[in-house]
Amino acid sequence: MTTSASVPTEPEGAISSDGTVTDRLVDANQQYAAAFTDPGMDARPVLHVAVVACMDARLDLHAALGLELGDCHTIRNAGGVVTDDVIRSLTISQRALGTRSVVLIHHTGCGLESLTEDFRHDLEMEVGQRPAWAVEAFRDVEQDVRQSMQRVRTSPFLLHADDVRGFVFDVTTGLLREIDPV
């Protein structure tokens, strides 16, 4: 899957043409750590909320939601779908770290809208082993948000399923649109 965005061969701030992206990230961390001071925070989110969202690089969740470091738990995966591993993370977030609210965020133009479960079959043919996970592809982003809300609300492992809300983030306007769970 590709995007229409052009990718510069040497991003601004890149270390050198023979370095890797990971080298650049490690270099940036060195600069970050040089000015870092321990904020003295606990692992428990200040706002008692967990945000489940797509891993899409166009979503700057903290900026879009007005969040600061320490405000929330952020759980991201392809599509922002509620999988068994998301339930695992939410269960730990609620039971061990005190979150009570869940915000689900899908977005317009998601790559999972162009995939099918054939992706798994193609992988199996290529590598000789069937992936144990489902692609969780979807055609209707709103319906998938509803399905994700339902998965959270019906999980027996979660203590707090009464404050679960789902949204679609528009990647062209930056606005959230709330999805009615009905």
mmCIF file with all atom_site columns, C-alpha atoms in Angstrom:
data_model
loop_
_atom_site.group_PDB
_atom_site.id
_atom_site.type_symbol
_atom_site.label_atom_id
_atom_site.label_alt_id
_atom_site.label_comp_id
_atom_site.label_asym_id
_atom_site.label_entity_id
_atom_site.label_seq_id
_atom_site.pdbx_PDB_ins_code
_atom_site.Cartn_x
_atom_site.Cartn_y
_atom_site.Cartn_z
_atom_site.occupancy
_atom_site.B_iso_or_equiv
_atom_site.pdbx_formal_charge
_atom_site.auth_seq_id
_atom_site.auth_comp_id
_atom_site.auth_asym_id
_atom_site.auth_atom_id
_atom_site.pdbx_PDB_model_num
ATOM 1   C CA . MET A 1 1   ? 0.000   0.000   0.000  1.00 0.00 ? 1   MET A CA 1
ATOM 2   C CA . THR A 1 2   ? 1.349   3.424   -0.906 1.00 0.00 ? 2   THR A CA 1
ATOM 3   C CA . THR A 1 3   ? 0.246   6.962   -0.294 1.00 0.00 ? 3   THR A CA 1
ATOM 4   C CA . SER A 1 4   ? 0.236   9.935   -2.605 1.00 0.00 ? 4   SER A CA 1
ATOM 5   C CA . ALA A 1 5   ? 2.615   11.814  -0.328 1.00 0.00 ? 5   ALA A CA 1
ATOM 6   C CA . SER A 1 6   ? 6.120   12.105  -1.675 1.00 0.00 ? 6   SER A CA 1
ATOM 7   C CA . VAL A 1 7   ? 8.827   10.740  0.549  1.00 0.00 ? 7   VAL A CA 1
ATOM 8   C CA . PRO A 1 8   ? 12.033  12.787  0.584  1.00 0.00 ? 8   PRO A CA 1
ATOM 9   C CA . THR A 1 9   ? 15.203  10.782  0.207  1.00 0.00 ? 9   THR A CA 1
ATOM 10  C CA . GLU A 1 10  ? 16.850  12.765  3.001  1.00 0.00 ? 10  GLU A CA 1
ATOM 11  C CA . PRO A 1 11  ? 14.330  14.115  5.502  1.00 0.00 ? 11  PRO A CA 1
ATOM 12  C CA . GLU A 1 12  ? 15.072  17.392  7.185  1.00 0.00 ? 12  GLU A CA 1
ATOM 13  C CA . GLY A 1 13  ? 17.317  16.631  10.117 1.00 0.00 ? 13  GLY A CA 1
ATOM 14  C CA . ALA A 1 14  ? 18.529  13.322  8.671  1.00 0.00 ? 14  ALA A CA 1
ATOM 15  C CA . ILE A 1 15  ? 21.952  12.342  9.977  1.00 0.00 ? 15  ILE A CA 1
ATOM 16  C CA . SER A 1 16  ? 23.605  11.411  6.693  1.00 0.00 ? 16  SER A CA 1
ATOM 17  C CA . SER A 1 17  ? 22.912  9.634   3.458  1.00 0.00 ? 17  SER A CA 1
ATOM 18  C CA . ASP A 1 18  ? 24.555  6.463   4.717  1.00 0.00 ? 18  ASP A CA 1
ATOM 19  C CA . GLY A 1 19  ? 22.645  6.387   8.027  1.00 0.00 ? 19  GLY A CA 1
ATOM 20  C CA . THR A 1 20  ? 19.289  4.693   8.567  1.00 0.00 ? 20  THR A CA 1
ATOM 21  C CA . VAL A 1 21  ? 16.014  6.125   9.765  1.00 0.00 ? 21  VAL A CA 1
ATOM 22  C CA . THR A 1 22  ? 16.596  4.298   13.034 1.00 0.00 ? 22  THR A CA 1
ATOM 23  C CA . ASP A 1 23  ? 19.998  6.013   13.356 1.00 0.00 ? 23  ASP A CA 1
ATOM 24  C CA . ARG A 1 24  ? 18.200  9.345   12.921 1.00 0.00 ? 24  ARG A CA 1
ATOM 25  C CA . LEU A 1 25  ? 15.671  8.414   15.622 1.00 0.00 ? 25  LEU A CA 1
ATOM 26  C CA . VAL A 1 26  ? 18.416  7.356   18.045 1.00 0.00 ? 26  VAL A CA 1
ATOM 27  C CA . ASP A 1 27  ? 20.246  10.627  17.363 1.00 0.00 ? 27  ASP A CA 1
ATOM 28  C CA . ALA A 1 28  ? 17.036  12.570  18.043 1.00 0.00 ? 28  ALA A CA 1
ATOM 29  C CA . ASN A 1 29  ? 16.629  10.644  21.294 1.00 0.00 ? 29  ASN A CA 1
ATOM 30  C CA . GLN A 1 30  ? 20.106  11.645  22.395 1.00 0.00 ? 30  GLN A CA 1
ATOM 31  C CA . GLN A 1 31  ? 19.162  15.298  21.895 1.00 0.00 ? 31  GLN A CA 1
ATOM 32  C CA . TYR A 1 32  ? 15.838  14.759  23.685 1.00 0.00 ? 32  TYR A CA 1
ATOM 33  C CA . ALA A 1 33  ? 17.494  12.995  26.627 1.00 0.00 ? 33  ALA A CA 1
ATOM 34  C CA . ALA A 1 34  ? 20.080  15.753  27.005 1.00 0.00 ? 34  ALA A CA 1
ATOM 35  C CA . ALA A 1 35  ? 17.291  18.195  27.914 1.00 0.00 ? 35  ALA A CA 1
ATOM 36  C CA . PHE A 1 36  ? 15.004  15.650  29.597 1.00 0.00 ? 36  PHE A CA 1
ATOM 37  C CA . THR A 1 37  ? 13.841  16.059  33.163 1.00 0.00 ? 37  THR A CA 1
ATOM 38  C CA . ASP A 1 38  ? 11.825  13.366  34.884 1.00 0.00 ? 38  ASP A CA 1
ATOM 39  C CA . PRO A 1 39  ? 8.257   14.652  35.044 1.00 0.00 ? 39  PRO A CA 1
ATOM 40  C CA . GLY A 1 40  ? 7.645   12.488  38.111 1.00 0.00 ? 40  GLY A CA 1
ATOM 41  C CA . MET A 1 41  ? 4.487   11.015  36.661 1.00 0.00 ? 41  MET A CA 1
ATOM 42  C CA . ASP A 1 42  ? 2.753   7.811   37.545 1.00 0.00 ? 42  ASP A CA 1
ATOM 43  C CA . ALA A 1 43  ? 1.842   5.302   34.812 1.00 0.00 ? 43  ALA A CA 1
ATOM 44  C CA . ARG A 1 44  ? -1.837  5.937   35.557 1.00 0.00 ? 44  ARG A CA 1
ATOM 45  C CA . PRO A 1 45  ? -3.373  8.352   33.043 1.00 0.00 ? 45  PRO A CA 1
ATOM 46  C CA . VAL A 1 46  ? -4.446  11.635  34.602 1.00 0.00 ? 46  VAL A CA 1
ATOM 47  C CA . LEU A 1 47  ? -7.727  11.701  32.645 1.00 0.00 ? 47  LEU A CA 1
ATOM 48  C CA . HIS A 1 48  ? -8.481  7.998   33.275 1.00 0.00 ? 48  HIS A CA 1
ATOM 49  C CA . VAL A 1 49  ? -9.045  7.424   29.559 1.00 0.00 ? 49  VAL A CA 1
ATOM 50  C CA . ALA A 1 50  ? -7.679  4.968   27.015 1.00 0.00 ? 50  ALA A CA 1
ATOM 51  C CA . VAL A 1 51  ? -7.693  5.968   23.336 1.00 0.00 ? 51  VAL A CA 1
ATOM 52  C CA . VAL A 1 52  ? -7.711  3.211   20.717 1.00 0.00 ? 52  VAL A CA 1
ATOM 53  C CA . ALA A 1 53  ? -6.798  4.491   17.274 1.00 0.00 ? 53  ALA A CA 1
ATOM 54  C CA . CYS A 1 54  ? -5.348  3.559   13.927 1.00 0.00 ? 54  CYS A CA 1
ATOM 55  C CA . MET A 1 55  ? -1.583  3.587   13.533 1.00 0.00 ? 55  MET A CA 1
ATOM 56  C CA . ASP A 1 56  ? -1.871  5.860   10.460 1.00 0.00 ? 56  ASP A CA 1
ATOM 57  C CA . ALA A 1 57  ? 0.945   8.408   10.509 1.00 0.00 ? 57  ALA A CA 1
ATOM 58  C CA . ARG A 1 58  ? -1.476  11.230  9.654  1.00 0.00 ? 58  ARG A CA 1
ATOM 59  C CA . LEU A 1 59  ? -3.133  11.028  13.079 1.00 0.00 ? 59  LEU A CA 1
ATOM 60  C CA . ASP A 1 60  ? -1.440  13.200  15.696 1.00 0.00 ? 60  ASP A CA 1
ATOM 61  C CA . LEU A 1 61  ? -3.726  12.121  18.496 1.00 0.00 ? 61  LEU A CA 1
ATOM 62  C CA . HIS A 1 62  ? -2.331  14.293  21.254 1.00 0.00 ? 62  HIS A CA 1
ATOM 63  C CA . ALA A 1 63  ? -2.629  17.436  19.145 1.00 0.00 ? 63  ALA A CA 1
ATOM 64  C CA . ALA A 1 64  ? -6.048  16.487  17.719 1.00 0.00 ? 64  ALA A CA 1
ATOM 65  C CA . LEU A 1 65  ? -7.508  15.773  21.154 1.00 0.00 ? 65  LEU A CA 1
ATOM 66  C CA . GLY A 1 66  ? -5.710  18.460  23.148 1.00 0.00 ? 66  GLY A CA 1
ATOM 67  C CA . LEU A 1 67  ? -3.868  15.884  25.231 1.00 0.00 ? 67  LEU A CA 1
ATOM 68  C CA . GLU A 1 68  ? -0.664  16.307  27.185 1.00 0.00 ? 68  GLU A CA 1
ATOM 69  C CA . LEU A 1 69  ? 1.904   13.730  28.253 1.00 0.00 ? 69  LEU A CA 1
ATOM 70  C CA . GLY A 1 70  ? 0.393   11.562  30.968 1.00 0.00 ? 70  GLY A CA 1
ATOM 71  C CA . ASP A 1 71  ? -3.243  12.300  30.124 1.00 0.00 ? 71  ASP A CA 1
ATOM 72  C CA . CYS A 1 72  ? -4.183  8.978   28.501 1.00 0.00 ? 72  CYS A CA 1
ATOM 73  C CA . HIS A 1 73  ? -3.190  5.515   27.431 1.00 0.00 ? 73  HIS A CA 1
ATOM 74  C CA . THR A 1 74  ? -2.848  5.311   23.659 1.00 0.00 ? 74  THR A CA 1
ATOM 75  C CA . ILE A 1 75  ? -3.347  1.945   21.966 1.00 0.00 ? 75  ILE A CA 1
ATOM 76  C CA . ARG A 1 76  ? -2.744  1.889   18.225 1.00 0.00 ? 76  ARG A CA 1
ATOM 77  C CA . ASN A 1 77  ? -2.947  -0.748  15.522 1.00 0.00 ? 77  ASN A CA 1
ATOM 78  C CA . ALA A 1 78  ? -3.824  -1.068  11.849 1.00 0.00 ? 78  ALA A CA 1
ATOM 79  C CA . GLY A 1 79  ? -7.363  0.286   11.532 1.00 0.00 ? 79  GLY A CA 1
ATOM 80  C CA . GLY A 1 80  ? -7.790  1.054   15.225 1.00 0.00 ? 80  GLY A CA 1
ATOM 81  C CA . VAL A 1 81  ? -9.909  -2.090  15.429 1.00 0.00 ? 81  VAL A CA 1
ATOM 82  C CA . VAL A 1 82  ? -10.637 -3.799  18.717 1.00 0.00 ? 82  VAL A CA 1
ATOM 83  C CA . THR A 1 83  ? -8.751  -7.078  18.556 1.00 0.00 ? 83  THR A CA 1
ATOM 84  C CA . ASP A 1 84  ? -7.953  -9.554  21.332 1.00 0.00 ? 84  ASP A CA 1
ATOM 85  C CA . ASP A 1 85  ? -4.700  -7.687  21.948 1.00 0.00 ? 85  ASP A CA 1
ATOM 86  C CA . VAL A 1 86  ? -6.552  -4.379  22.279 1.00 0.00 ? 86  VAL A CA 1
ATOM 87  C CA . ILE A 1 87  ? -8.887  -6.009  24.824 1.00 0.00 ? 87  ILE A CA 1
ATOM 88  C CA . ARG A 1 88  ? -5.761  -7.255  26.638 1.00 0.00 ? 88  ARG A CA 1
ATOM 89  C CA . SER A 1 89  ? -4.319  -3.721  26.752 1.00 0.00 ? 89  SER A CA 1
ATOM 90  C CA . LEU A 1 90  ? -7.629  -2.163  27.790 1.00 0.00 ? 90  LEU A CA 1
ATOM 91  C CA . THR A 1 91  ? -8.050  -4.759  30.537 1.00 0.00 ? 91  THR A CA 1
ATOM 92  C CA . ILE A 1 92  ? -4.623  -3.917  31.957 1.00 0.00 ? 92  ILE A CA 1
ATOM 93  C CA . SER A 1 93  ? -5.336  -0.200  31.512 1.00 0.00 ? 93  SER A CA 1
ATOM 94  C CA . GLN A 1 94  ? -8.578  -0.457  33.472 1.00 0.00 ? 94  GLN A CA 1
ATOM 95  C CA . ARG A 1 95  ? -7.818  -3.101  36.076 1.00 0.00 ? 95  ARG A CA 1
ATOM 96  C CA . ALA A 1 96  ? -4.228  -2.190  36.900 1.00 0.00 ? 96  ALA A CA 1
ATOM 97  C CA . LEU A 1 97  ? -3.979  1.480   35.944 1.00 0.00 ? 97  LEU A CA 1
ATOM 98  C CA . GLY A 1 98  ? -7.383  2.992   36.662 1.00 0.00 ? 98  GLY A CA 1
ATOM 99  C CA . THR A 1 99  ? -8.835  4.040   33.324 1.00 0.00 ? 99  THR A CA 1
ATOM 100 C CA . ARG A 1 100 ? -12.601 4.256   33.112 1.00 0.00 ? 100 ARG A CA 1
ATOM 101 C CA . SER A 1 101 ? -13.357 5.725   29.674 1.00 0.00 ? 101 SER A CA 1
ATOM 102 C CA . VAL A 1 102 ? -12.577 4.365   26.209 1.00 0.00 ? 102 VAL A CA 1
ATOM 103 C CA . VAL A 1 103 ? -12.388 6.495   23.065 1.00 0.00 ? 103 VAL A CA 1
ATOM 104 C CA . LEU A 1 104 ? -12.210 4.675   19.715 1.00 0.00 ? 104 LEU A CA 1
ATOM 105 C CA . ILE A 1 105 ? -10.911 6.531   16.666 1.00 0.00 ? 105 ILE A CA 1
ATOM 106 C CA . HIS A 1 106 ? -10.977 5.281   13.092 1.00 0.00 ? 106 HIS A CA 1
ATOM 107 C CA . HIS A 1 107 ? -10.360 7.660   10.179 1.00 0.00 ? 107 HIS A CA 1
ATOM 108 C CA . THR A 1 108 ? -11.240 8.501   6.611  1.00 0.00 ? 108 THR A CA 1
ATOM 109 C CA . GLY A 1 109 ? -9.111  6.994   3.866  1.00 0.00 ? 109 GLY A CA 1
ATOM 110 C CA . CYS A 1 110 ? -7.944  4.043   5.976  1.00 0.00 ? 110 CYS A CA 1
ATOM 111 C CA . GLY A 1 111 ? -5.770  1.464   4.244  1.00 0.00 ? 111 GLY A CA 1
ATOM 112 C CA . LEU A 1 112 ? -7.854  -1.358  5.721  1.00 0.00 ? 112 LEU A CA 1
ATOM 113 C CA . GLU A 1 113 ? -10.716 -0.263  3.460  1.00 0.00 ? 113 GLU A CA 1
ATOM 114 C CA . SER A 1 114 ? -8.686  -1.411  0.454  1.00 0.00 ? 114 SER A CA 1
ATOM 115 C CA . LEU A 1 115 ? -7.590  -4.775  1.866  1.00 0.00 ? 115 LEU A CA 1
ATOM 116 C CA . THR A 1 116 ? -9.434  -8.063  2.232  1.00 0.00 ? 116 THR A CA 1
ATOM 117 C CA . GLU A 1 117 ? -8.779  -11.263 4.109  1.00 0.00 ? 117 GLU A CA 1
ATOM 118 C CA . ASP A 1 118 ? -7.066  -12.404 0.874  1.00 0.00 ? 118 ASP A CA 1
ATOM 119 C CA . PHE A 1 119 ? -4.078  -10.522 2.309  1.00 0.00 ? 119 PHE A CA 1
ATOM 120 C CA . ARG A 1 120 ? -3.651  -13.399 4.815  1.00 0.00 ? 120 ARG A CA 1
ATOM 121 C CA . HIS A 1 121 ? -3.957  -15.997 2.038  1.00 0.00 ? 121 HIS A CA 1
ATOM 122 C CA . ASP A 1 122 ? -1.332  -14.184 -0.035 1.00 0.00 ? 122 ASP A CA 1
ATOM 123 C CA . LEU A 1 123 ? 1.013   -14.111 2.967  1.00 0.00 ? 123 LEU A CA 1
ATOM 124 C CA . GLU A 1 124 ? 0.483   -17.806 3.533  1.00 0.00 ? 124 GLU A CA 1
ATOM 125 C CA . MET A 1 125 ? 1.339   -18.540 -0.098 1.00 0.00 ? 125 MET A CA 1
ATOM 126 C CA . GLU A 1 126 ? 4.443   -16.342 0.106  1.00 0.00 ? 126 GLU A CA 1
ATOM 127 C CA . VAL A 1 127 ? 5.929   -17.506 3.410  1.00 0.00 ? 127 VAL A CA 1
ATOM 128 C CA . GLY A 1 128 ? 4.396   -20.960 3.809  1.00 0.00 ? 128 GLY A CA 1
ATOM 129 C CA . GLN A 1 129 ? 2.634   -20.203 7.078  1.00 0.00 ? 129 GLN A CA 1
ATOM 130 C CA . ARG A 1 130 ? -0.860  -18.830 7.683  1.00 0.00 ? 130 ARG A CA 1
ATOM 131 C CA . PRO A 1 131 ? -0.911  -15.789 9.990  1.00 0.00 ? 131 PRO A CA 1
ATOM 132 C CA . ALA A 1 132 ? -2.692  -16.458 13.275 1.00 0.00 ? 132 ALA A CA 1
ATOM 133 C CA . TRP A 1 133 ? -4.314  -13.029 13.138 1.00 0.00 ? 133 TRP A CA 1
ATOM 134 C CA . ALA A 1 134 ? -7.164  -11.646 11.058 1.00 0.00 ? 134 ALA A CA 1
ATOM 135 C CA . VAL A 1 135 ? -6.616  -8.635  8.819  1.00 0.00 ? 135 VAL A CA 1
ATOM 136 C CA . GLU A 1 136 ? -9.821  -7.039  10.207 1.00 0.00 ? 136 GLU A CA 1
ATOM 137 C CA . ALA A 1 137 ? -10.371 -5.279  6.872  1.00 0.00 ? 137 ALA A CA 1
ATOM 138 C CA . PHE A 1 138 ? -13.601 -3.332  6.447  1.00 0.00 ? 138 PHE A CA 1
ATOM 139 C CA . ARG A 1 139 ? -15.576 -1.480  3.776  1.00 0.00 ? 139 ARG A CA 1
ATOM 140 C CA . ASP A 1 140 ? -17.680 0.793   6.000  1.00 0.00 ? 140 ASP A CA 1
ATOM 141 C CA . VAL A 1 141 ? -15.668 2.784   8.539  1.00 0.00 ? 141 VAL A CA 1
ATOM 142 C CA . GLU A 1 142 ? -18.736 3.779   10.568 1.00 0.00 ? 142 GLU A CA 1
ATOM 143 C CA . GLN A 1 143 ? -19.913 0.187   10.868 1.00 0.00 ? 143 GLN A CA 1
ATOM 144 C CA . ASP A 1 144 ? -16.443 -0.881  11.957 1.00 0.00 ? 144 ASP A CA 1
ATOM 145 C CA . VAL A 1 145 ? -16.449 1.772   14.683 1.00 0.00 ? 145 VAL A CA 1
ATOM 146 C CA . ARG A 1 146 ? -19.814 0.373   15.850 1.00 0.00 ? 146 ARG A CA 1
ATOM 147 C CA . GLN A 1 147 ? -18.385 -3.148  15.861 1.00 0.00 ? 147 GLN A CA 1
ATOM 148 C CA . SER A 1 148 ? -15.370 -1.983  17.864 1.00 0.00 ? 148 SER A CA 1
ATOM 149 C CA . MET A 1 149 ? -17.627 -0.232  20.402 1.00 0.00 ? 149 MET A CA 1
ATOM 150 C CA . GLN A 1 150 ? -19.670 -3.424  20.735 1.00 0.00 ? 150 GLN A CA 1
ATOM 151 C CA . ARG A 1 151 ? -16.542 -5.516  21.292 1.00 0.00 ? 151 ARG A CA 1
ATOM 152 C CA . VAL A 1 152 ? -15.472 -3.230  24.131 1.00 0.00 ? 152 VAL A CA 1
ATOM 153 C CA . ARG A 1 153 ? -18.937 -3.038  25.680 1.00 0.00 ? 153 ARG A CA 1
ATOM 154 C CA . THR A 1 154 ? -19.391 -6.814  25.703 1.00 0.00 ? 154 THR A CA 1
ATOM 155 C CA . SER A 1 155 ? -15.951 -7.888  26.875 1.00 0.00 ? 155 SER A CA 1
ATOM 156 C CA . PRO A 1 156 ? -16.201 -9.760  30.167 1.00 0.00 ? 156 PRO A CA 1
ATOM 157 C CA . PHE A 1 157 ? -12.687 -8.623  31.109 1.00 0.00 ? 157 PHE A CA 1
ATOM 158 C CA . LEU A 1 158 ? -13.385 -4.893  31.169 1.00 0.00 ? 158 LEU A CA 1
ATOM 159 C CA . LEU A 1 159 ? -14.691 -3.282  34.337 1.00 0.00 ? 159 LEU A CA 1
ATOM 160 C CA . HIS A 1 160 ? -15.905 -0.069  32.716 1.00 0.00 ? 160 HIS A CA 1
ATOM 161 C CA . ALA A 1 161 ? -17.912 -0.361  29.513 1.00 0.00 ? 161 ALA A CA 1
ATOM 162 C CA . ASP A 1 162 ? -20.446 2.416   30.118 1.00 0.00 ? 162 ASP A CA 1
ATOM 163 C CA . ASP A 1 163 ? -18.288 5.294   28.792 1.00 0.00 ? 163 ASP A CA 1
ATOM 164 C CA . VAL A 1 164 ? -17.243 3.963   25.366 1.00 0.00 ? 164 VAL A CA 1
ATOM 165 C CA . ARG A 1 165 ? -17.494 6.374   22.453 1.00 0.00 ? 165 ARG A CA 1
ATOM 166 C CA . GLY A 1 166 ? -16.452 6.003   18.844 1.00 0.00 ? 166 GLY A CA 1
ATOM 167 C CA . PHE A 1 167 ? -15.385 8.535   16.235 1.00 0.00 ? 167 PHE A CA 1
ATOM 168 C CA . VAL A 1 168 ? -14.153 8.889   12.676 1.00 0.00 ? 168 VAL A CA 1
ATOM 169 C CA . PHE A 1 169 ? -11.291 11.366  12.239 1.00 0.00 ? 169 PHE A CA 1
ATOM 170 C CA . ASP A 1 170 ? -11.348 13.200  8.918  1.00 0.00 ? 170 ASP A CA 1
ATOM 171 C CA . VAL A 1 171 ? -7.747  13.295  7.660  1.00 0.00 ? 171 VAL A CA 1
ATOM 172 C CA . THR A 1 172 ? -8.463  16.306  5.434  1.00 0.00 ? 172 THR A CA 1
ATOM 173 C CA . THR A 1 173 ? -10.192 18.558  8.004  1.00 0.00 ? 173 THR A CA 1
ATOM 174 C CA . GLY A 1 174 ? -8.860  17.250  11.327 1.00 0.00 ? 174 GLY A CA 1
ATOM 175 C CA . LEU A 1 175 ? -12.385 16.985  12.724 1.00 0.00 ? 175 LEU A CA 1
ATOM 176 C CA . LEU A 1 176 ? -13.857 14.092  14.667 1.00 0.00 ? 176 LEU A CA 1
ATOM 177 C CA . ARG A 1 177 ? -17.332 12.839  13.802 1.00 0.00 ? 177 ARG A CA 1
ATOM 178 C CA . GLU A 1 178 ? -19.034 10.840  16.542 1.00 0.00 ? 178 GLU A CA 1
ATOM 179 C CA . ILE A 1 179 ? -20.620 7.548   15.526 1.00 0.00 ? 179 ILE A CA 1
ATOM 180 C CA . ASP A 1 180 ? -23.956 6.550   17.002 1.00 0.00 ? 180 ASP A CA 1
ATOM 181 C CA . PRO A 1 181 ? -23.561 3.022   18.408 1.00 0.00 ? 181 PRO A CA 1
ATOM 182 C CA . VAL A 1 182 ? -27.061 1.932   17.271 1.00 0.00 ? 182 VAL A CA 1
#
